[in-house]
Each structure stands twice: as C-alpha cells, then as structure tokens.
Amino acid sequence: MTMHLHSFWRSTASWRVRIALHYKGIGFDYRAVNLLAGEHRTDAFRAINPLQQVPVLEVDDIRINQSVAIIEYLEQRFPESPLLPAKPVARAQVRSIVEMINAGIQPLQNSGVQRYVDDELERDGRAWVRHWVQRGMCALEATVARSAGTFCVGDQVSMADVFLVPEVFFCRRFDIALEPYPTLVRIDARCAELGAFQAAHALAQPDAPSSG
C-alpha cells in the first residue's frame, strides 16, 4: 500500500493528518502544495481535489479529502495506537472537541476567508480572524477543562489533541494571547514532548521556510 499526503506546512488541517500518521507509525510520501503560490488553484490539483484544499490523502487508487474523514479512515484501517477512546461518552467528548475546532473555529480563520474580508468586503480580515478565534478558544478552554486529564479527554492522546495543537500554533502566529486558556496551553506543551507531534510540526516539514 502506497500513501501520498498532499500537504502545506502551516495548514492546520494538513498538520492534523500528519500527527495522526506519525502517531500510528504509518509511512507516507509528503507532497507539498504551496498555497501561497496558488498551486492548489491549478487544474492539476483541481483534478485531485475539486474544492482545491489540502490535505488530500491518496491511498493506492483512492483519494480522501478533509482531515476528519482522513483520520477516521486511518483509525479504522490502522486501529493500533487509537485516537478515539473505547468508551462512548469519552468518544463523544473527543468528537465534540474536534468539531468545535474543525467546524466552529478553523473555517472562519482560513486565509481565503481573510482575503475575502480584506479585498471584497474592504474590512480588516485580521481583526475578523482574531475575533472568531478568540471566541472559539474561550469555548474550547471551558469545554476541555471539564474533560481533561493529561490530555484533552483523560490521560490518552486522542483526535482532540491532534486538532488542538495546530490551533494553538495558529493563535501564536496571529499574536492571540494564550493566558486565558491555561488548560489548552498545558496540554499543548505535553503533546510537544511526544515524537509524533514533533515530527508533524509545521516547522519540521520539507516545505517550511526554515527547512534545510
């Protein structure tokens, strides 16, 4: 089986998939898509993903888009090192946190949305991003504080942590103060100690500006 991951180094959605792949010990071929250069808008990439977004995971002759769908596929195909808890309540808590980030925060911070606010609406796109991310992070802190142990839900790494870590990095990149979110910061620091999270980090990717 051959896996190719179409990814951009600082894409939070791509980052999630990289963490899952490394955490499960799955080998893959990294295929960089330079979003800043518009490579996702080419006809060639549109044929890979009509929505012109990363990540895309190619597994032999199939393509899977969207980070949640990709990670759910990996969870079912490679159940070792699970990212979803066995107990129904804990599993639901993980999925709730995942969707808070995936559906409630990340779509509002996308660079395409920011550009639209700047260029088409002639408003401050950065202010837009900061408003919605701060709102989402406040809700996320309150939610995770109720379920956290060492990690977001109890004491095992889960999809919730996989989604949290790239979002915390995004906050730092946009100079969003993290002091109001002590639980999230603590969990992010714990994840940073783990090899899978280190290997998946944005700055460790071959297309990152600081890469060799």
CSV table of N, CA and C in Angstrom, one decimal, residues 66-205:
chain,number,residue,atom,x,y,z
A,66,GLN,N,-10.5,16.1,3.4
A,66,GLN,CA,-11.0,16.6,4.7
A,66,GLN,C,-10.3,15.8,5.8
A,67,SER,N,-9.8,16.6,6.7
A,67,SER,CA,-8.9,16.0,7.8
A,67,SER,C,-9.7,15.0,8.7
A,68,VAL,N,-11.0,15.3,9.0
A,68,VAL,CA,-11.8,14.4,9.9
A,68,VAL,C,-12.0,13.1,9.1
A,69,ALA,N,-12.4,13.1,7.9
A,69,ALA,CA,-12.6,11.9,7.1
A,69,ALA,C,-11.3,11.1,7.0
A,70,ILE,N,-10.2,11.8,6.8
A,70,ILE,CA,-8.9,11.1,6.6
A,70,ILE,C,-8.5,10.4,7.9
A,71,ILE,N,-8.6,11.1,9.0
A,71,ILE,CA,-8.2,10.5,10.3
A,71,ILE,C,-9.2,9.4,10.7
A,72,GLU,N,-10.5,9.5,10.5
A,72,GLU,CA,-11.4,8.4,10.8
A,72,GLU,C,-11.1,7.2,9.9
A,73,TYR,N,-10.7,7.4,8.7
A,73,TYR,CA,-10.2,6.3,7.8
A,73,TYR,C,-9.0,5.6,8.4
A,74,LEU,N,-8.0,6.4,8.8
A,74,LEU,CA,-6.8,5.8,9.4
A,74,LEU,C,-7.1,5.1,10.7
A,75,GLU,N,-8.1,5.6,11.5
A,75,GLU,CA,-8.4,5.0,12.8
A,75,GLU,C,-9.0,3.6,12.5
A,76,GLN,N,-9.9,3.5,11.5
A,76,GLN,CA,-10.5,2.2,11.2
A,76,GLN,C,-9.5,1.2,10.5
A,77,ARG,N,-8.7,1.8,9.6
A,77,ARG,CA,-7.8,0.9,8.9
A,77,ARG,C,-6.6,0.5,9.7
A,78,PHE,N,-6.2,1.4,10.6
A,78,PHE,CA,-5.0,1.1,11.5
A,78,PHE,C,-5.4,1.3,12.9
A,79,PRO,N,-6.1,0.4,13.5
A,79,PRO,CA,-6.6,0.6,14.9
A,79,PRO,C,-5.5,0.6,16.0
A,80,GLU,N,-4.3,0.3,15.7
A,80,GLU,CA,-3.2,0.4,16.7
A,80,GLU,C,-3.0,1.8,17.0
A,81,SER,N,-2.6,2.1,18.3
A,81,SER,CA,-2.4,3.5,18.7
A,81,SER,C,-3.7,4.3,18.5
A,82,PRO,N,-4.8,3.9,19.1
A,82,PRO,CA,-6.1,4.5,18.8
A,82,PRO,C,-6.1,6.0,19.1
A,83,LEU,N,-6.8,6.7,18.3
A,83,LEU,CA,-7.1,8.2,18.6
A,83,LEU,C,-8.5,8.5,19.0
A,84,LEU,N,-9.3,7.4,19.1
A,84,LEU,CA,-10.6,7.5,19.7
A,84,LEU,C,-10.8,6.6,20.9
A,85,PRO,N,-11.3,7.1,22.0
A,85,PRO,CA,-11.4,6.2,23.2
A,85,PRO,C,-12.5,5.1,22.9
A,86,ALA,N,-12.4,4.1,23.7
A,86,ALA,CA,-13.3,3.0,23.6
A,86,ALA,C,-14.7,3.3,24.2
A,87,LYS,N,-14.7,4.0,25.3
A,87,LYS,CA,-16.0,4.3,26.0
A,87,LYS,C,-16.8,5.3,25.2
A,88,PRO,N,-18.1,5.1,25.0
A,88,PRO,CA,-18.9,6.0,24.2
A,88,PRO,C,-18.9,7.5,24.7
A,89,VAL,N,-19.0,7.7,26.0
A,89,VAL,CA,-19.0,9.1,26.4
A,89,VAL,C,-17.7,9.8,26.1
A,90,ALA,N,-16.6,9.2,26.4
A,90,ALA,CA,-15.3,9.8,26.1
A,90,ALA,C,-15.1,10.0,24.6
A,91,ARG,N,-15.6,9.0,23.8
A,91,ARG,CA,-15.5,9.2,22.3
A,91,ARG,C,-16.3,10.4,21.9
A,92,ALA,N,-17.5,10.5,22.5
A,92,ALA,CA,-18.3,11.7,22.1
A,92,ALA,C,-17.7,13.0,22.5
A,93,GLN,N,-17.0,13.0,23.7
A,93,GLN,CA,-16.3,14.2,24.1
A,93,GLN,C,-15.2,14.6,23.1
A,94,VAL,N,-14.5,13.6,22.7
A,94,VAL,CA,-13.4,13.8,21.7
A,94,VAL,C,-14.0,14.4,20.4
A,95,ARG,N,-15.0,13.8,19.9
A,95,ARG,CA,-15.6,14.2,18.7
A,95,ARG,C,-16.2,15.6,18.8
A,96,SER,N,-16.7,16.0,20.0
A,96,SER,CA,-17.2,17.3,20.2
A,96,SER,C,-16.1,18.3,20.2
A,97,ILE,N,-15.0,18.1,20.8
A,97,ILE,CA,-13.9,19.0,20.7
A,97,ILE,C,-13.3,19.1,19.3
A,98,VAL,N,-13.2,18.0,18.6
A,98,VAL,CA,-12.8,18.0,17.2
A,98,VAL,C,-13.7,18.9,16.4
A,99,GLU,N,-15.0,18.8,16.5
A,99,GLU,CA,-15.9,19.6,15.7
A,99,GLU,C,-15.9,21.1,16.2
A,100,MET,N,-15.7,21.4,17.4
A,100,MET,CA,-15.5,22.8,17.9
A,100,MET,C,-14.4,23.5,17.1
A,101,ILE,N,-13.3,22.7,16.9
A,101,ILE,CA,-12.2,23.3,16.2
A,101,ILE,C,-12.4,23.2,14.7
A,102,ASN,N,-12.8,22.1,14.2
A,102,ASN,CA,-12.9,21.8,12.8
A,102,ASN,C,-14.1,22.6,12.1
A,103,ALA,N,-15.2,22.7,12.8
A,103,ALA,CA,-16.4,23.4,12.2
A,103,ALA,C,-16.6,24.8,12.8
A,104,GLY,N,-16.2,25.0,14.1
A,104,GLY,CA,-16.6,26.2,14.8
A,104,GLY,C,-15.5,27.3,14.8
A,105,ILE,N,-14.2,26.9,14.5
A,105,ILE,CA,-13.1,27.9,14.6
A,105,ILE,C,-12.4,27.9,13.2
A,106,GLN,N,-11.9,26.8,12.8
A,106,GLN,CA,-11.0,26.8,11.6
A,106,GLN,C,-11.5,27.4,10.3
A,107,PRO,N,-12.8,27.1,10.0
A,107,PRO,CA,-13.3,27.7,8.7
A,107,PRO,C,-13.3,29.2,8.7
A,108,LEU,N,-13.5,29.8,9.9
A,108,LEU,CA,-13.5,31.3,10.0
A,108,LEU,C,-12.1,32.0,10.0
A,109,GLN,N,-11.1,31.2,10.1
A,109,GLN,CA,-9.8,31.7,10.1
A,109,GLN,C,-9.0,31.5,8.8
A,110,ASN,N,-9.6,30.7,7.9
A,110,ASN,CA,-8.8,30.3,6.7
A,110,ASN,C,-8.3,31.6,6.0
A,111,SER,N,-7.2,31.4,5.3
A,111,SER,CA,-6.6,32.6,4.6
A,111,SER,C,-7.5,33.1,3.5
A,112,GLY,N,-8.3,32.1,2.9
A,112,GLY,CA,-9.2,32.6,1.8
A,112,GLY,C,-10.3,33.4,2.4
A,113,VAL,N,-10.8,33.1,3.6
A,113,VAL,CA,-11.8,34.0,4.2
A,113,VAL,C,-11.3,35.3,4.6
A,114,GLN,N,-10.1,35.3,5.1
A,114,GLN,CA,-9.4,36.5,5.5
A,114,GLN,C,-9.2,37.5,4.3
A,115,ARG,N,-8.8,36.9,3.2
A,115,ARG,CA,-8.6,37.7,2.0
A,115,ARG,C,-9.9,38.2,1.4
A,116,TYR,N,-11.0,37.4,1.5
A,116,TYR,CA,-12.3,37.9,1.1
A,116,TYR,C,-12.7,39.1,1.9
A,117,VAL,N,-12.6,39.0,3.2
A,117,VAL,CA,-12.9,40.1,4.1
A,117,VAL,C,-12.1,41.4,3.8
A,118,ASP,N,-10.8,41.2,3.5
A,118,ASP,CA,-9.9,42.3,3.2
A,118,ASP,C,-10.3,42.9,1.8
A,119,ASP,N,-10.4,42.1,0.8
A,119,ASP,CA,-10.4,42.5,-0.6
A,119,ASP,C,-11.8,42.8,-1.0
A,120,GLU,N,-12.8,41.9,-0.8
A,120,GLU,CA,-14.1,42.1,-1.3
A,120,GLU,C,-15.0,42.9,-0.4
A,121,LEU,N,-14.9,42.7,0.9
A,121,LEU,CA,-15.7,43.5,1.9
A,121,LEU,C,-15.0,44.7,2.3
A,122,GLU,N,-13.7,44.9,2.0
A,122,GLU,CA,-12.9,46.0,2.4
A,122,GLU,C,-13.0,46.3,3.9
A,123,ARG,N,-12.8,45.2,4.6
A,123,ARG,CA,-12.8,45.2,6.1
A,123,ARG,C,-11.5,44.7,6.6
A,124,ASP,N,-11.2,44.7,7.9
A,124,ASP,CA,-10.0,44.2,8.4
A,124,ASP,C,-10.1,42.7,8.6
A,125,GLY,N,-9.5,41.9,7.7
A,125,GLY,CA,-9.5,40.5,7.8
A,125,GLY,C,-8.8,39.9,9.0
A,126,ARG,N,-7.7,40.6,9.4
A,126,ARG,CA,-7.0,40.1,10.6
A,126,ARG,C,-7.9,40.3,11.9
A,127,ALA,N,-8.6,41.4,12.0
A,127,ALA,CA,-9.5,41.6,13.1
A,127,ALA,C,-10.6,40.5,13.1
A,128,TRP,N,-11.1,40.2,11.9
A,128,TRP,CA,-12.1,39.2,11.8
A,128,TRP,C,-11.6,37.9,12.4
A,129,VAL,N,-10.4,37.5,12.0
A,129,VAL,CA,-9.8,36.2,12.4
A,129,VAL,C,-9.7,36.2,13.9
A,130,ARG,N,-9.1,37.3,14.5
A,130,ARG,CA,-8.8,37.3,15.9
A,130,ARG,C,-10.1,37.2,16.7
A,131,HIS,N,-11.2,37.9,16.2
A,131,HIS,CA,-12.5,37.9,16.9
A,131,HIS,C,-13.0,36.5,17.0
A,132,TRP,N,-13.1,35.8,15.9
A,132,TRP,CA,-13.7,34.5,15.9
A,132,TRP,C,-12.8,33.4,16.5
A,133,VAL,N,-11.5,33.5,16.4
A,133,VAL,CA,-10.6,32.5,17.0
A,133,VAL,C,-10.7,32.7,18.5
A,134,GLN,N,-10.6,33.9,19.0
A,134,GLN,CA,-10.7,34.1,20.5
A,134,GLN,C,-12.0,33.6,21.0
A,135,ARG,N,-13.1,33.9,20.3
A,135,ARG,CA,-14.4,33.4,20.8
A,135,ARG,C,-14.4,31.9,20.9
A,136,GLY,N,-13.9,31.2,19.8
A,136,GLY,CA,-13.8,29.8,19.8
A,136,GLY,C,-12.9,29.2,20.9
A,137,MET,N,-11.8,29.8,21.1
A,137,MET,CA,-10.8,29.3,22.1
A,137,MET,C,-11.4,29.5,23.5
A,138,CYS,N,-12.1,30.5,23.8
A,138,CYS,CA,-12.8,30.6,25.1
A,138,CYS,C,-13.7,29.5,25.4
A,139,ALA,N,-14.5,29.1,24.4
A,139,ALA,CA,-15.4,28.0,24.5
A,139,ALA,C,-14.7,26.7,24.6
A,140,LEU,N,-13.6,26.6,23.9
A,140,LEU,CA,-12.8,25.3,23.9
A,140,LEU,C,-12.1,25.1,25.2
A,141,GLU,N,-11.6,26.2,25.8
A,141,GLU,CA,-11.0,26.1,27.2
A,141,GLU,C,-12.0,25.6,28.2
A,142,ALA,N,-13.2,26.2,28.2
A,142,ALA,CA,-14.2,25.8,29.1
A,142,ALA,C,-14.6,24.4,28.9
A,143,THR,N,-14.7,23.9,27.7
A,143,THR,CA,-15.1,22.5,27.4
A,143,THR,C,-14.0,21.5,27.8
A,144,VAL,N,-12.8,21.8,27.4
A,144,VAL,CA,-11.7,20.9,27.7
A,144,VAL,C,-11.4,20.8,29.2
A,145,ALA,N,-11.5,21.9,29.9
A,145,ALA,CA,-11.3,22.0,31.3
A,145,ALA,C,-12.1,20.9,32.1
A,146,ARG,N,-13.3,20.6,31.5
A,146,ARG,CA,-14.2,19.6,32.1
A,146,ARG,C,-13.8,18.2,31.9
A,147,SER,N,-13.1,17.9,30.7
A,147,SER,CA,-12.8,16.6,30.3
A,147,SER,C,-11.3,16.2,30.5
A,148,ALA,N,-10.5,17.2,30.7
A,148,ALA,CA,-9.0,17.0,30.6
A,148,ALA,C,-8.5,16.1,31.8
A,149,GLY,N,-7.5,15.3,31.4
A,149,GLY,CA,-6.6,14.7,32.3
A,149,GLY,C,-5.2,15.2,31.9
A,150,THR,N,-4.4,14.3,31.5
A,150,THR,CA,-3.1,14.7,30.9
A,150,THR,C,-3.3,15.4,29.6
A,151,PHE,N,-4.3,14.9,28.9
A,151,PHE,CA,-4.6,15.4,27.5
A,151,PHE,C,-6.1,15.9,27.5
A,152,CYS,N,-6.6,16.2,26.3
A,152,CYS,CA,-7.9,16.8,26.3
A,152,CYS,C,-9.0,16.0,26.9
A,153,VAL,N,-9.0,14.7,26.7
A,153,VAL,CA,-10.0,13.9,27.3
A,153,VAL,C,-9.3,12.7,28.0
A,154,GLY,N,-9.2,12.9,29.3
A,154,GLY,CA,-8.5,11.8,30.1
A,154,GLY,C,-7.0,11.9,29.9
A,155,ASP,N,-6.4,10.7,30.0
A,155,ASP,CA,-4.9,10.6,30.0
A,155,ASP,C,-4.3,10.0,28.8
A,156,GLN,N,-5.1,9.8,27.7
A,156,GLN,CA,-4.6,9.3,26.5
A,156,GLN,C,-4.7,10.3,25.3
A,157,VAL,N,-3.7,10.3,24.5
A,157,VAL,CA,-3.8,11.1,23.3
A,157,VAL,C,-5.0,10.7,22.5
A,158,SER,N,-5.7,11.7,21.9
A,158,SER,CA,-6.9,11.4,21.1
A,158,SER,C,-6.9,12.4,19.9
A,159,MET,N,-7.9,12.3,19.1
A,159,MET,CA,-8.1,13.2,18.0
A,159,MET,C,-8.3,14.6,18.5
A,160,ALA,N,-8.8,14.8,19.7
A,160,ALA,CA,-9.0,16.1,20.3
A,160,ALA,C,-7.6,16.8,20.4
A,161,ASP,N,-6.6,16.1,20.8
A,161,ASP,CA,-5.2,16.7,20.9
A,161,ASP,C,-4.6,17.0,19.6
A,162,VAL,N,-4.9,16.1,18.6
A,162,VAL,CA,-4.4,16.2,17.3
A,162,VAL,C,-5.0,17.5,16.6
A,163,PHE,N,-6.2,17.9,17.0
A,163,PHE,CA,-6.8,19.1,16.4
A,163,PHE,C,-6.4,20.3,17.2
A,164,LEU,N,-6.1,20.1,18.5
A,164,LEU,CA,-5.8,21.3,19.4
A,164,LEU,C,-4.4,21.9,19.0
A,165,VAL,N,-3.4,21.0,18.9
A,165,VAL,CA,-2.0,21.5,18.7
A,165,VAL,C,-1.9,22.5,17.6
A,166,PRO,N,-2.3,22.2,16.4
A,166,PRO,CA,-2.2,23.2,15.3
A,166,PRO,C,-2.9,24.5,15.5
A,167,GLU,N,-4.1,24.4,16.3
A,167,GLU,CA,-4.8,25.6,16.5
A,167,GLU,C,-4.1,26.5,17.5
A,168,VAL,N,-3.4,25.9,18.5
A,168,VAL,CA,-2.6,26.7,19.4
A,168,VAL,C,-1.5,27.4,18.6
A,169,PHE,N,-0.8,26.7,17.7
A,169,PHE,CA,0.2,27.3,16.9
A,169,PHE,C,-0.4,28.5,16.1
A,170,PHE,N,-1.6,28.3,15.6
A,170,PHE,CA,-2.2,29.4,14.8
A,170,PHE,C,-2.4,30.6,15.7
A,171,CYS,N,-2.8,30.4,16.9
A,171,CYS,CA,-3.0,31.5,17.8
A,171,CYS,C,-1.7,32.3,18.0
A,172,ARG,N,-0.6,31.6,18.2
A,172,ARG,CA,0.7,32.2,18.4
A,172,ARG,C,1.1,33.0,17.2
A,173,ARG,N,0.8,32.4,16.0
A,173,ARG,CA,1.2,33.1,14.7
A,173,ARG,C,0.4,34.4,14.6
A,174,PHE,N,-0.8,34.5,15.1
A,174,PHE,CA,-1.6,35.7,15.0
A,174,PHE,C,-1.6,36.5,16.2
A,175,ASP,N,-0.6,36.2,17.1
A,175,ASP,CA,-0.4,37.0,18.3
A,175,ASP,C,-1.7,37.1,19.2
A,176,ILE,N,-2.4,36.0,19.2
A,176,ILE,CA,-3.5,35.9,20.1
A,176,ILE,C,-3.1,35.4,21.5
A,177,ALA,N,-3.3,36.2,22.5
A,177,ALA,CA,-2.8,35.9,23.8
A,177,ALA,C,-3.4,34.5,24.3
A,178,LEU,N,-2.5,33.7,24.9
A,178,LEU,CA,-3.0,32.4,25.3
A,178,LEU,C,-3.2,32.3,26.8
A,179,GLU,N,-2.9,33.4,27.6
A,179,GLU,CA,-3.1,33.3,29.0
A,179,GLU,C,-4.5,32.9,29.4
A,180,PRO,N,-5.6,33.3,28.7
A,180,PRO,CA,-6.9,32.9,29.1
A,180,PRO,C,-7.2,31.4,28.9
A,181,TYR,N,-6.3,30.7,28.4
A,181,TYR,CA,-6.5,29.3,28.0
A,181,TYR,C,-5.5,28.4,28.7
A,182,PRO,N,-5.4,28.4,30.0
A,182,PRO,CA,-4.3,27.6,30.7
A,182,PRO,C,-4.4,26.1,30.4
A,183,THR,N,-5.6,25.6,30.4
A,183,THR,CA,-5.7,24.1,30.1
A,183,THR,C,-5.2,23.7,28.8
A,184,LEU,N,-5.6,24.5,27.8
A,184,LEU,CA,-5.1,24.2,26.4
A,184,LEU,C,-3.6,24.4,26.3
A,185,VAL,N,-3.1,25.4,26.9
A,185,VAL,CA,-1.6,25.6,26.8
A,185,VAL,C,-0.9,24.4,27.5
A,186,ARG,N,-1.4,24.0,28.6
A,186,ARG,CA,-0.7,22.9,29.3
A,186,ARG,C,-0.7,21.6,28.5
A,187,ILE,N,-1.9,21.3,27.8
A,187,ILE,CA,-2.0,20.1,27.0
A,187,ILE,C,-1.1,20.2,25.8
A,188,ASP,N,-1.1,21.4,25.2
A,188,ASP,CA,-0.2,21.6,24.0
A,188,ASP,C,1.3,21.4,24.4
A,189,ALA,N,1.7,21.8,25.5
A,189,ALA,CA,3.1,21.6,26.0
A,189,ALA,C,3.4,20.1,26.2
A,190,ARG,N,2.4,19.4,26.7
A,190,ARG,CA,2.6,18.0,26.9
A,190,ARG,C,2.7,17.3,25.6
A,191,CYS,N,1.9,17.6,24.7
A,191,CYS,CA,1.9,17.0,23.3
A,191,CYS,C,3.3,17.3,22.7
A,192,ALA,N,3.8,18.5,22.9
A,192,ALA,CA,5.1,18.8,22.3
A,192,ALA,C,6.2,18.0,22.7
A,193,GLU,N,6.1,17.2,23.8
A,193,GLU,CA,7.1,16.3,24.2
A,193,GLU,C,7.1,15.0,23.5
A,194,LEU,N,6.1,14.7,22.7
A,194,LEU,CA,5.9,13.4,22.1
A,194,LEU,C,6.5,13.4,20.6
A,195,GLY,N,7.1,12.4,20.3
A,195,GLY,CA,7.8,12.3,19.0
A,195,GLY,C,6.9,12.5,17.8
A,196,ALA,N,5.7,12.0,17.8
A,196,ALA,CA,4.8,12.1,16.7
A,196,ALA,C,4.4,13.6,16.5
A,197,PHE,N,4.2,14.3,17.5
A,197,PHE,CA,3.8,15.7,17.4
A,197,PHE,C,5.1,16.5,16.9
A,198,GLN,N,6.2,16.1,17.4
A,198,GLN,CA,7.5,16.8,16.9
A,198,GLN,C,7.7,16.6,15.4
A,199,ALA,N,7.5,15.4,15.0
A,199,ALA,CA,7.7,15.0,13.5
A,199,ALA,C,6.7,15.7,12.6
A,200,ALA,N,5.5,16.0,13.2
A,200,ALA,CA,4.4,16.5,12.4
A,200,ALA,C,4.4,18.1,12.4
A,201,HIS,N,5.2,18.7,13.3
A,201,HIS,CA,5.2,20.1,13.5
A,201,HIS,C,5.4,20.9,12.1
A,202,ALA,N,4.7,22.0,12.0
A,202,ALA,CA,4.8,22.7,10.8
A,202,ALA,C,6.3,23.0,10.4
A,203,LEU,N,7.1,23.5,11.3
A,203,LEU,CA,8.4,23.9,11.0
A,203,LEU,C,9.4,22.7,10.7
A,204,ALA,N,8.9,21.5,10.9
A,204,ALA,CA,9.7,20.3,10.6
A,204,ALA,C,9.4,19.8,9.2
A,205,GLN,N,8.5,20.4,8.5
A,205,GLN,CA,8.1,19.9,7.2
A,205,GLN,C,9.1,20.3,6.1
